[in-house]
PDB file of C-alpha atoms in Angstrom:
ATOM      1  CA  UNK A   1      69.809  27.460 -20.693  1.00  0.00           C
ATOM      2  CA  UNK A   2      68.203  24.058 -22.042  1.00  0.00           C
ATOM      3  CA  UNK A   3      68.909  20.809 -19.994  1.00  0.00           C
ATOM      4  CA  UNK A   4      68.259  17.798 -21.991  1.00  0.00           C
ATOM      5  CA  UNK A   5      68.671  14.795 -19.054  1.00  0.00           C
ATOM      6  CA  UNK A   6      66.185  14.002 -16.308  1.00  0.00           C
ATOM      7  CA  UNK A   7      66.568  16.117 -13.318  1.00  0.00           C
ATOM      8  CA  UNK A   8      68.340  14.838  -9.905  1.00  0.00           C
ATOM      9  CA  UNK A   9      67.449  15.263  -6.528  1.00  0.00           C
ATOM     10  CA  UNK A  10      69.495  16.724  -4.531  1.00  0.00           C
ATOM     11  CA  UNK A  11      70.281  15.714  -0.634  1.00  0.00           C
ATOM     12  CA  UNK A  12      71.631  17.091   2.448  1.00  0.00           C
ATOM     13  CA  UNK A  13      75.266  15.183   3.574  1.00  0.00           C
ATOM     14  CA  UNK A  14      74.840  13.430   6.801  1.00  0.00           C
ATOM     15  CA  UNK A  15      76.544  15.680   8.848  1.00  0.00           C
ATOM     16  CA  UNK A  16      74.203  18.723   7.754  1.00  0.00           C
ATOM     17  CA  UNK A  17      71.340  16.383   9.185  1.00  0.00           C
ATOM     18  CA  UNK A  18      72.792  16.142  12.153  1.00  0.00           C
ATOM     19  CA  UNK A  19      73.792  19.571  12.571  1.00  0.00           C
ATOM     20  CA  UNK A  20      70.155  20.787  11.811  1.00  0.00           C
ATOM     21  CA  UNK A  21      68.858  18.309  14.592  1.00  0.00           C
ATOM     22  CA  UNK A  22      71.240  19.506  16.888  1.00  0.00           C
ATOM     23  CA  UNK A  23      70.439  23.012  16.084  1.00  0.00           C
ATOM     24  CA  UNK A  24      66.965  22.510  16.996  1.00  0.00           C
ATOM     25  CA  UNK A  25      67.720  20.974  20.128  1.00  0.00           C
ATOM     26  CA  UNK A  26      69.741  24.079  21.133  1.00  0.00           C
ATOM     27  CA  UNK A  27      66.703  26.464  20.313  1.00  0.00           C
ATOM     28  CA  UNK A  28      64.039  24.037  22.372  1.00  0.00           C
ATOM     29  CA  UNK A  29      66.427  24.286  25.552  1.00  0.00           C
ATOM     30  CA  UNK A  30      67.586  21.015  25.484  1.00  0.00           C
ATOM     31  CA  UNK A  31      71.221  21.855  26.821  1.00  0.00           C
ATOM     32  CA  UNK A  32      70.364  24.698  28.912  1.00  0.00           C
ATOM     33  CA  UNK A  33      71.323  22.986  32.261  1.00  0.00           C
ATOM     34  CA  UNK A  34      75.062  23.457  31.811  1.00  0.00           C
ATOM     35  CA  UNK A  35      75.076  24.593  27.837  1.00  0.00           C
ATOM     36  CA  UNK A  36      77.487  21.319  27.281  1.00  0.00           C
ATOM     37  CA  UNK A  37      77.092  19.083  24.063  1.00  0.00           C
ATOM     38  CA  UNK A  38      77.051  15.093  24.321  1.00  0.00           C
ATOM     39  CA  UNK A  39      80.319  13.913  23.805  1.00  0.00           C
ATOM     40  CA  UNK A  40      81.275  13.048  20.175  1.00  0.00           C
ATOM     41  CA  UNK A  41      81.387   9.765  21.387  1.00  0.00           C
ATOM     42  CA  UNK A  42      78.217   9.932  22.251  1.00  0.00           C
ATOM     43  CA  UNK A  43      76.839  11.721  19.677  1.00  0.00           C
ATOM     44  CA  UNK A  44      78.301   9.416  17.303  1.00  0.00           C
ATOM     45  CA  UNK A  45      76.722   6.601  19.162  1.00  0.00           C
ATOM     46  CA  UNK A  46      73.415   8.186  18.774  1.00  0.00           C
ATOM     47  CA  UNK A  47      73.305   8.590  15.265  1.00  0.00           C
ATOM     48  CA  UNK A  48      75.212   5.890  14.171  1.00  0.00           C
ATOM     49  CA  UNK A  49      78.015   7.202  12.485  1.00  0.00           C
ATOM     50  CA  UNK A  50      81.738   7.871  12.620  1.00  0.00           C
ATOM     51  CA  UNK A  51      83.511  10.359  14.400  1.00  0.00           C
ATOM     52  CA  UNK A  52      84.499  12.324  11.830  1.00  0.00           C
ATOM     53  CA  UNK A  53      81.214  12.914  10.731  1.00  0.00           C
ATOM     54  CA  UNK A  54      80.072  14.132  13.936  1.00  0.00           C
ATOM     55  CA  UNK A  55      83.050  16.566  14.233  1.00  0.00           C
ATOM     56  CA  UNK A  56      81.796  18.238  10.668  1.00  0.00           C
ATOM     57  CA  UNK A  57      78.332  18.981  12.159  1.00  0.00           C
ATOM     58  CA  UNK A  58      79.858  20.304  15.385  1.00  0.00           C
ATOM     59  CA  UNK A  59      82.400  22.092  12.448  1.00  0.00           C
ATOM     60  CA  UNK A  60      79.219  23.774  10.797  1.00  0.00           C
ATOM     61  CA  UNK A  61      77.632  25.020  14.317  1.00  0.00           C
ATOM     62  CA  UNK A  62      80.604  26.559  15.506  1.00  0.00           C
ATOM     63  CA  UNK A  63      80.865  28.253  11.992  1.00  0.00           C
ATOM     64  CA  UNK A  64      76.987  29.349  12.574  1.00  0.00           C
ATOM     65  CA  UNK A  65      77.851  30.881  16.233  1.00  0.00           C
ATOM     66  CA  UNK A  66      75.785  28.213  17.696  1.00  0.00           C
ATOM     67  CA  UNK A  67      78.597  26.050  19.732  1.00  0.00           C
ATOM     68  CA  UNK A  68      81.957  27.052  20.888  1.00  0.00           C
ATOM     69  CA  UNK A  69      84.651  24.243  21.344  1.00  0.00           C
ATOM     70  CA  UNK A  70      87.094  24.157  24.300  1.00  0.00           C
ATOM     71  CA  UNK A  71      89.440  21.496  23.448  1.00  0.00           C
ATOM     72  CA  UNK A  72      88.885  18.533  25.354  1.00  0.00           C
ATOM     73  CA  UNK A  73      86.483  19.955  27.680  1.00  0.00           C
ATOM     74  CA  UNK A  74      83.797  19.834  24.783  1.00  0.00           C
ATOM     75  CA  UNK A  75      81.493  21.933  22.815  1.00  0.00           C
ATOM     76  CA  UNK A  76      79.172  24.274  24.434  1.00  0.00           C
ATOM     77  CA  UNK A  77      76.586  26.480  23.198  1.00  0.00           C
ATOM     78  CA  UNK A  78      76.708  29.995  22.961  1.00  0.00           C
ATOM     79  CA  UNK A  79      74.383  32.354  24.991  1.00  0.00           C
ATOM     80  CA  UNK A  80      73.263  35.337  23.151  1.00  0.00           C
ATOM     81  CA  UNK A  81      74.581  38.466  24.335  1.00  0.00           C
ATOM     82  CA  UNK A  82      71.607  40.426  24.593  1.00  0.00           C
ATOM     83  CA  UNK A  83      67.877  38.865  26.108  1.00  0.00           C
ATOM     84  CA  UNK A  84      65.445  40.443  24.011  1.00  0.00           C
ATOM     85  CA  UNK A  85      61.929  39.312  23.578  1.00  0.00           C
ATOM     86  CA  UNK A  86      61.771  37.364  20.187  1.00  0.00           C
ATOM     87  CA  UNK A  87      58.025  38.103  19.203  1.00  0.00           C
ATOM     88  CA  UNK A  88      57.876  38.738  15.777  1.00  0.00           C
ATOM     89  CA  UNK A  89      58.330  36.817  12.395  1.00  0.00           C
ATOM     90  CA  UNK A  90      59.489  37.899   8.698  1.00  0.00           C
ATOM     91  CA  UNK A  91      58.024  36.383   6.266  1.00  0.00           C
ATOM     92  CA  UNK A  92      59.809  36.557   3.057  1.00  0.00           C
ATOM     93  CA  UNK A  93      57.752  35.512  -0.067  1.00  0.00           C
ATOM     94  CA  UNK A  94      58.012  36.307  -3.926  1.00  0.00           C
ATOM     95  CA  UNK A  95      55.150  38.909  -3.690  1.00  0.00           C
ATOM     96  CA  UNK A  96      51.603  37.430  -3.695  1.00  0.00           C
ATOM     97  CA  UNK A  97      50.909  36.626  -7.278  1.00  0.00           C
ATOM     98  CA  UNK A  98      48.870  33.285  -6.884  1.00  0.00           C
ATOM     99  CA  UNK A  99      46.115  32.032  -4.573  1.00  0.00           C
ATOM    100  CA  UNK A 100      49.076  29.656  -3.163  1.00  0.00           C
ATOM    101  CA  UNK A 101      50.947  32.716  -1.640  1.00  0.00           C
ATOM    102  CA  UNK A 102      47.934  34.418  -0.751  1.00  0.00           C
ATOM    103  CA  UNK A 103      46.802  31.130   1.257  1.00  0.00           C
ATOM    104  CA  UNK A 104      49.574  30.672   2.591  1.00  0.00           C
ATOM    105  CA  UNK A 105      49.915  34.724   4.001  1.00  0.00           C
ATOM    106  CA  UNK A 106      46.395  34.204   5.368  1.00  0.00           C
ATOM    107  CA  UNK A 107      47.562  30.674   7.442  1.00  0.00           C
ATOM    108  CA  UNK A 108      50.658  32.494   8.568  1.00  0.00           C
ATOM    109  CA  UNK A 109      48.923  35.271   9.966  1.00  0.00           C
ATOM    110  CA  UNK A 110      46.114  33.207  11.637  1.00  0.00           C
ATOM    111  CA  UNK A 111      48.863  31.245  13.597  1.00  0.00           C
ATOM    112  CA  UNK A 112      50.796  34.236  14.377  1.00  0.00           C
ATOM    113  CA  UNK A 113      47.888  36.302  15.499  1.00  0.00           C
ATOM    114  CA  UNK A 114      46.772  33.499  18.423  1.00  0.00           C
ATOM    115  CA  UNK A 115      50.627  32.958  20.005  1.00  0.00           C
ATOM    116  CA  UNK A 116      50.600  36.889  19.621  1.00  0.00           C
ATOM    117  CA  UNK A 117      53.577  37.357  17.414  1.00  0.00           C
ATOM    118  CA  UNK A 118      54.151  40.295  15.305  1.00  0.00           C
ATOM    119  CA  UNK A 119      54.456  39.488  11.170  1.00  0.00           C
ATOM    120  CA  UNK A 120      56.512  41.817   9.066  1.00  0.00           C
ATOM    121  CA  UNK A 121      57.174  41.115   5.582  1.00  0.00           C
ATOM    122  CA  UNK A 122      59.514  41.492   2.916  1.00  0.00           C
ATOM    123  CA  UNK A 123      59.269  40.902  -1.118  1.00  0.00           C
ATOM    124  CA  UNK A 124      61.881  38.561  -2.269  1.00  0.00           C
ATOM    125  CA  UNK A 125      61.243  39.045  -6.274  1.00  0.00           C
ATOM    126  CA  UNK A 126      64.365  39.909  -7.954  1.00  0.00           C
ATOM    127  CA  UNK A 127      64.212  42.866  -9.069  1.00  0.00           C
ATOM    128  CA  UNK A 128      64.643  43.648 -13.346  1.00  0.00           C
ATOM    129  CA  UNK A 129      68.285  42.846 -14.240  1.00  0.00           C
ATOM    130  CA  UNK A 130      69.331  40.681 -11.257  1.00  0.00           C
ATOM    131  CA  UNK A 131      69.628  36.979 -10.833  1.00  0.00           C
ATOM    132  CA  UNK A 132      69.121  36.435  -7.078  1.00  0.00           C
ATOM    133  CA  UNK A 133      65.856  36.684  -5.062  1.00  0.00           C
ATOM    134  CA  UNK A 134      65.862  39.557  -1.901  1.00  0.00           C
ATOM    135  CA  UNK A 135      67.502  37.562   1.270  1.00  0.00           C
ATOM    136  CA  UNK A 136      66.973  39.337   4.542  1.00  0.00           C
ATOM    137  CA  UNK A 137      70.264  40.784   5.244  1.00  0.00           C
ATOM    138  CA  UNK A 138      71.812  39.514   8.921  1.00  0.00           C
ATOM    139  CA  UNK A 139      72.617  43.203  10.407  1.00  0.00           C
ATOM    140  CA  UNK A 140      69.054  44.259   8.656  1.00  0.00           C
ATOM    141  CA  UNK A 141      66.944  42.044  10.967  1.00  0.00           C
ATOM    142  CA  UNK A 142      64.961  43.808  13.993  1.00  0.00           C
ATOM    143  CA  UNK A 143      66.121  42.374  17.454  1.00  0.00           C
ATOM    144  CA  UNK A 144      63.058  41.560  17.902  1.00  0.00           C
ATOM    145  CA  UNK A 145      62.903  39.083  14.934  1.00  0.00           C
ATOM    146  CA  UNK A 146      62.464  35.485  16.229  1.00  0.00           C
ATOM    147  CA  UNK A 147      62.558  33.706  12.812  1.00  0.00           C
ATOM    148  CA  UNK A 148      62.294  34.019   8.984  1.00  0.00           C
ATOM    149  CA  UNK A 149      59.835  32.279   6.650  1.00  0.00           C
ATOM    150  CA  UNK A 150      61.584  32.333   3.451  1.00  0.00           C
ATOM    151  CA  UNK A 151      60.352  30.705  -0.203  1.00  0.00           C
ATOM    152  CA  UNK A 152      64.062  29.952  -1.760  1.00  0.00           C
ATOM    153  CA  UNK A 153      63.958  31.064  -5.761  1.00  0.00           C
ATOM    154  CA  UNK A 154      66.181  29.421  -7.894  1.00  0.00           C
ATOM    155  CA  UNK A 155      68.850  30.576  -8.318  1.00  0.00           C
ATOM    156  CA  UNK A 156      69.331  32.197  -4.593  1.00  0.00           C
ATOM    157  CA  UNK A 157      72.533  33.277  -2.568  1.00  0.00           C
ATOM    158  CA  UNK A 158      73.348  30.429  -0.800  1.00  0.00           C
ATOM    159  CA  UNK A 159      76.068  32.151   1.378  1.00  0.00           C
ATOM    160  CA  UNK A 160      73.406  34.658   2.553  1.00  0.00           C
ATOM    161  CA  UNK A 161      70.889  32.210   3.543  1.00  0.00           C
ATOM    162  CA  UNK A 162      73.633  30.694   5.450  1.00  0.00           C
ATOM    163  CA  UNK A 163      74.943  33.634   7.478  1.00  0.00           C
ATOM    164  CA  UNK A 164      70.794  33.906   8.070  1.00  0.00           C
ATOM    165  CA  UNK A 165      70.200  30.803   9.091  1.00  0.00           C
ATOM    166  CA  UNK A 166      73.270  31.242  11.768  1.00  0.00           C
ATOM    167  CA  UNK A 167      71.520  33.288  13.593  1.00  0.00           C
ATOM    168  CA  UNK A 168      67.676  33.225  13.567  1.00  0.00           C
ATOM    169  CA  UNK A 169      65.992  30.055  13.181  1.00  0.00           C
ATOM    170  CA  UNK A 170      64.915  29.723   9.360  1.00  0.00           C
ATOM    171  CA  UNK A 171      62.461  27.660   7.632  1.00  0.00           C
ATOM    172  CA  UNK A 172      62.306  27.148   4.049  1.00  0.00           C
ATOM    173  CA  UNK A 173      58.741  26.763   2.166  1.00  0.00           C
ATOM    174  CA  UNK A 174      58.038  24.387  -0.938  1.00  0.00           C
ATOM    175  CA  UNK A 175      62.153  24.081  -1.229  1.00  0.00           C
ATOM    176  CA  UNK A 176      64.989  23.266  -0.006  1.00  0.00           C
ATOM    177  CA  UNK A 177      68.542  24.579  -0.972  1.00  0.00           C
ATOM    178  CA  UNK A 178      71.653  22.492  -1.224  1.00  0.00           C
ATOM    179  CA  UNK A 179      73.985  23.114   1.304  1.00  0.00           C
ATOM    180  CA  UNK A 180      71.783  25.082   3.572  1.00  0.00           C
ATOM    181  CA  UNK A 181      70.643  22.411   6.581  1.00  0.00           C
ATOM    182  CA  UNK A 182      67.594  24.782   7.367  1.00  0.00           C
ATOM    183  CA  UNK A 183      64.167  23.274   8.388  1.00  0.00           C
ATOM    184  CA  UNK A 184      61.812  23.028   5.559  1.00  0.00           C
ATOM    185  CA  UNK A 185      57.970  22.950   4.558  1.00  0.00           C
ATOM    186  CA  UNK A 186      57.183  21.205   1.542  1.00  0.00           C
ATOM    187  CA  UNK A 187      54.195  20.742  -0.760  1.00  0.00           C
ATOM    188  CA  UNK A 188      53.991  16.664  -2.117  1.00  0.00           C
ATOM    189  CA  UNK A 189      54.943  18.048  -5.221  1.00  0.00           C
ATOM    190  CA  UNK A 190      55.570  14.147  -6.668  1.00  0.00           C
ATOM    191  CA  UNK A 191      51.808  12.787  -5.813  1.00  0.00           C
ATOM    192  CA  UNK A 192      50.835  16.537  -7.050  1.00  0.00           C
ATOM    193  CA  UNK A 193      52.304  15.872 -10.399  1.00  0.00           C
ATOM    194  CA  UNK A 194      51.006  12.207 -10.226  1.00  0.00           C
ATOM    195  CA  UNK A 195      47.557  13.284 -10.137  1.00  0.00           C
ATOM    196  CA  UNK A 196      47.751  15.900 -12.660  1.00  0.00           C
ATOM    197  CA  UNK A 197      49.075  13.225 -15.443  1.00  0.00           C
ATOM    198  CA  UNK A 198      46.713  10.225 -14.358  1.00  0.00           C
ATOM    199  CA  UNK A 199      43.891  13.076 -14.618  1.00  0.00           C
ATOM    200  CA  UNK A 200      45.192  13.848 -18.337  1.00  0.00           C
ATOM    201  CA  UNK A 201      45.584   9.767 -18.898  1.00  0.00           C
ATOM    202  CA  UNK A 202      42.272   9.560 -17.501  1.00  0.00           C
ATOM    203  CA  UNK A 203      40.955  11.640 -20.169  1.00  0.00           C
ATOM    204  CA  UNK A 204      42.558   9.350 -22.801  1.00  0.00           C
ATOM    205  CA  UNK A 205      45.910  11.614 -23.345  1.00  0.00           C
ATOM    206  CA  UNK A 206      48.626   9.044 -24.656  1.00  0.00           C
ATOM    207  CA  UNK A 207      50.935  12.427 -25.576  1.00  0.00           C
ATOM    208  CA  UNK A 208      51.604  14.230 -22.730  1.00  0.00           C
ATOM    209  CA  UNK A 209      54.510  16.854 -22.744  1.00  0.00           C
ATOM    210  CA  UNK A 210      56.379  17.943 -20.065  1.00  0.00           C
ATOM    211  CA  UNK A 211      57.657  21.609 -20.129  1.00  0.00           C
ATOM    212  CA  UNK A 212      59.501  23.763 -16.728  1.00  0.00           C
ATOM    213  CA  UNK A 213      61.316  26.994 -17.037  1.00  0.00           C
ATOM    214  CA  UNK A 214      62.835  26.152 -13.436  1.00  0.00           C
ATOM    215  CA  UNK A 215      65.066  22.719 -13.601  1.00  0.00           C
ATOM    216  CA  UNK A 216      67.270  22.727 -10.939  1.00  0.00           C
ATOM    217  CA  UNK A 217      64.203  22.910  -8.530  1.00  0.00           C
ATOM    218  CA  UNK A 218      63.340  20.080  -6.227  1.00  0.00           C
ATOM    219  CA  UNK A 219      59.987  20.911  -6.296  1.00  0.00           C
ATOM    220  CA  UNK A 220      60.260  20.988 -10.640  1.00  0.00           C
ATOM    221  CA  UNK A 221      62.330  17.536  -9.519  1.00  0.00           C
ATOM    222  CA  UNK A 222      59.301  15.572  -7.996  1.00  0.00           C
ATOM    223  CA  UNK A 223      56.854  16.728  -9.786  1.00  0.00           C
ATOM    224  CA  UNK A 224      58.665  15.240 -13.482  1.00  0.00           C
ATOM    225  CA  UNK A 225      58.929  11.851 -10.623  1.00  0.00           C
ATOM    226  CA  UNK A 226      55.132  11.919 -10.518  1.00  0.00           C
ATOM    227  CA  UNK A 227      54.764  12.470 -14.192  1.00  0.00           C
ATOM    228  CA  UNK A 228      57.072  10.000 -15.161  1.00  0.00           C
ATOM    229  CA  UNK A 229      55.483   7.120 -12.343  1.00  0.00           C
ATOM    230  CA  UNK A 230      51.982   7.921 -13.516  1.00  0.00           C
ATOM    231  CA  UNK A 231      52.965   6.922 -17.056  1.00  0.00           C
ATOM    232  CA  UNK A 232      54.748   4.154 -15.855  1.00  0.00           C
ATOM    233  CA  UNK A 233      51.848   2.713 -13.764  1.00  0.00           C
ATOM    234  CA  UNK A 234      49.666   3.270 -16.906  1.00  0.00           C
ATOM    235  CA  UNK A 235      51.696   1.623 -19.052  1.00  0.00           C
ATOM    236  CA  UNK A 236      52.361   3.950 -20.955  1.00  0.00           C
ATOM    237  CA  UNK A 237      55.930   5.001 -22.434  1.00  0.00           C
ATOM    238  CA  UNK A 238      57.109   8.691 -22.473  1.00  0.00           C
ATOM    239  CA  UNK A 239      57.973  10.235 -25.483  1.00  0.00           C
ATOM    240  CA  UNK A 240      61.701  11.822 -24.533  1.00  0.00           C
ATOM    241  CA  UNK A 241      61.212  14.952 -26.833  1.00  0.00           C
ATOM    242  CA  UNK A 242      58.059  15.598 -25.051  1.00  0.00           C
ATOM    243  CA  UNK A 243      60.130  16.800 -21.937  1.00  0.00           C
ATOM    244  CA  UNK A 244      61.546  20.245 -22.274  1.00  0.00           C
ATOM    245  CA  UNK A 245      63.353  21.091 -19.007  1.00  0.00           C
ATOM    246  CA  UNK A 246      64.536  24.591 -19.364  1.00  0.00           C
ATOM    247  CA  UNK A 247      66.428  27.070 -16.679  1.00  0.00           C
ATOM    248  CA  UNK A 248      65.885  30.875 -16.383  1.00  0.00           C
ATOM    249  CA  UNK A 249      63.196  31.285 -19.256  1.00  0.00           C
ATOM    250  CA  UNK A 250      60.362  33.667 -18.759  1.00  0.00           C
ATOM    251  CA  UNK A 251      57.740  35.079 -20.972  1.00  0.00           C
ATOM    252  CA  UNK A 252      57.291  35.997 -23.617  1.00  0.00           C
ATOM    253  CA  UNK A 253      59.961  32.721 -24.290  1.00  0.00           C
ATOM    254  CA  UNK A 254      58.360  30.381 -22.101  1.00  0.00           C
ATOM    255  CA  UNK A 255      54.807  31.054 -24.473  1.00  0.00           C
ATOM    256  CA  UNK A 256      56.897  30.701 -27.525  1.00  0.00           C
ATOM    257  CA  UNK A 257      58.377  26.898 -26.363  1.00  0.00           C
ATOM    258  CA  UNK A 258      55.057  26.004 -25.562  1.00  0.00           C
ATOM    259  CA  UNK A 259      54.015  26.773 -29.160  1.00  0.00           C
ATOM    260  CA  UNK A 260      56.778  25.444 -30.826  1.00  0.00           C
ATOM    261  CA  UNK A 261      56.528  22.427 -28.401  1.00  0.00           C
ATOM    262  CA  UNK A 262      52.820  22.012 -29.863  1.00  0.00           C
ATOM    263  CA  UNK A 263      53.356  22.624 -33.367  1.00  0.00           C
ATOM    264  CA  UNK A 264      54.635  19.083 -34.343  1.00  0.00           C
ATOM    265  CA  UNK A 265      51.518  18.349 -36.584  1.00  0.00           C
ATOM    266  CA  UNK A 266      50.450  14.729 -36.217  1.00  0.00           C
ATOM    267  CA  UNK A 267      53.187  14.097 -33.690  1.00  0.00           C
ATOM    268  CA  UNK A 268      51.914  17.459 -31.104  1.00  0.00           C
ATOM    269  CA  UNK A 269      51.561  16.520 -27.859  1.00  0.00           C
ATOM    270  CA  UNK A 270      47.882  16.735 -27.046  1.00  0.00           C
ATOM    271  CA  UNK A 271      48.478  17.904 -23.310  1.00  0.00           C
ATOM    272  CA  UNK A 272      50.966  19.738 -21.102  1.00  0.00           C
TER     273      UNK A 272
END
């Protein structure tokens, strides 16, 4: 698949904002004292918006098992059924094929080690023939398990991360996924790919290409942002065929683009 225009970012709607802040209350305790939500009133009040908007979020909790509604005498949360000790973490990551994975295993562990959680992990490469990553399945998860690390592929199962992130708190790493109001833990990927192009500008590249096998990322996203404002601060205009924004294309392919890609004669780019 070849996409041809610049790639959008992609937000969360209001109400999954608020839904994701409430969430977090309910895990810190905030409500324990008689497990009743604010009013929607209230909660409207407090973040400024209509009512309608706060009855989605409450809408998208109750769908996640994390409130209960009871007509007009509110919306409270729901107590788990069973009080197990939550001390351990999965961490699901795409194997540990760069130093980036491998650093960030070796963080993960240190933290876990001194608050004396338990790590398990879990590949999430797709295996040969399928489209979507490994998501930890719901009824799969230890009781013990008191969250999930995940690094989103694209594409991934949205509906699974969803039924995950009802009922174990989830953070996302490097991405986030439309549609999925889950914390996340981002690289700058926008001043990454600034840097990288004012480095090549720096060096006197005036052609600089642009090539990603992985579009619809956000991460792919900011980084083209960077590109394109590092060029822009240089004064210096970018060449649109010089920006190849592909989807689903691995080796050998992506190799043979970037050949092709640098086979223009006088007109090559002179970096990537």
């Amino acid at each position: 698949m070849i996409c041809t225009s610049v790639p959008r970012v992609e937000r969360l709607f209001q109400y999954q904002e608020i839904a994701r802040e409430l969430r977090q209350e309910i895990l810190r305790g905030e409500f324990r004292h008689d497990g009743r939500l604010p009013s929607e009133r209230a909660l409207g009040e407090r973040f400024q918006v209509q009512r309608n908007t706060i009855r989605q979020a409450l809408a998208l909790l109750e769908s996640e098992g994390q409130i209960s509604t009871e007509g007009k005498r509110g919306s409270f949360i729901q107590i788990p059924a069973a009080n197990v000790v939550k001390n351990a973490f999965l961490v699901s990551l795409p194997g540990e094929s760069s130093p980036d994975l491998v650093r960030l295993n070796e963080g993960f562990n240190l933290a876990a080690d001194r608050a004396g959680f338990t790590v398990r992990r879990l590949d999430t490469h797709p295996d040969a023939g399928h489209v979507f990553d490994h998501i930890p399945e719901v009824d799969r998860l230890a009781p013990d398990t008191g969250g999930v690390v995940l690094w989103p592929q694209n594409p991934t199962d949205n509906e699974l991360l969803m039924r995950l992130n009802a009922v174990v708190p989830l953070v996302l790493v490097d991405r986030r996924v439309l549609g999925v109001s889950a914390d996340s833990v981002r690289f700058d990927d926008l001043t990454g790919g600034r840097i990288v192009t004012n480095h090549l500008l720096e060096q006197g590249h005036r052609r600089i290409a642009f090539l990603t096998d992985d579009v619809f990322a956000e991460t792919v996203q900011h980084r083209w942002q960077g590109y394109a404002l590092a060029h822009e601060e240089a004064d210096v205009p970018i060449e649109a065929t010089y920006s190849h924004f592909f989807h689903g294309l691995h080796e050998p392919y992506f190799s043979t683009a970037m050949r092709l890609l640098l086979s223009q004669g006088a007109k090559s780019p002179t970096a990537i």
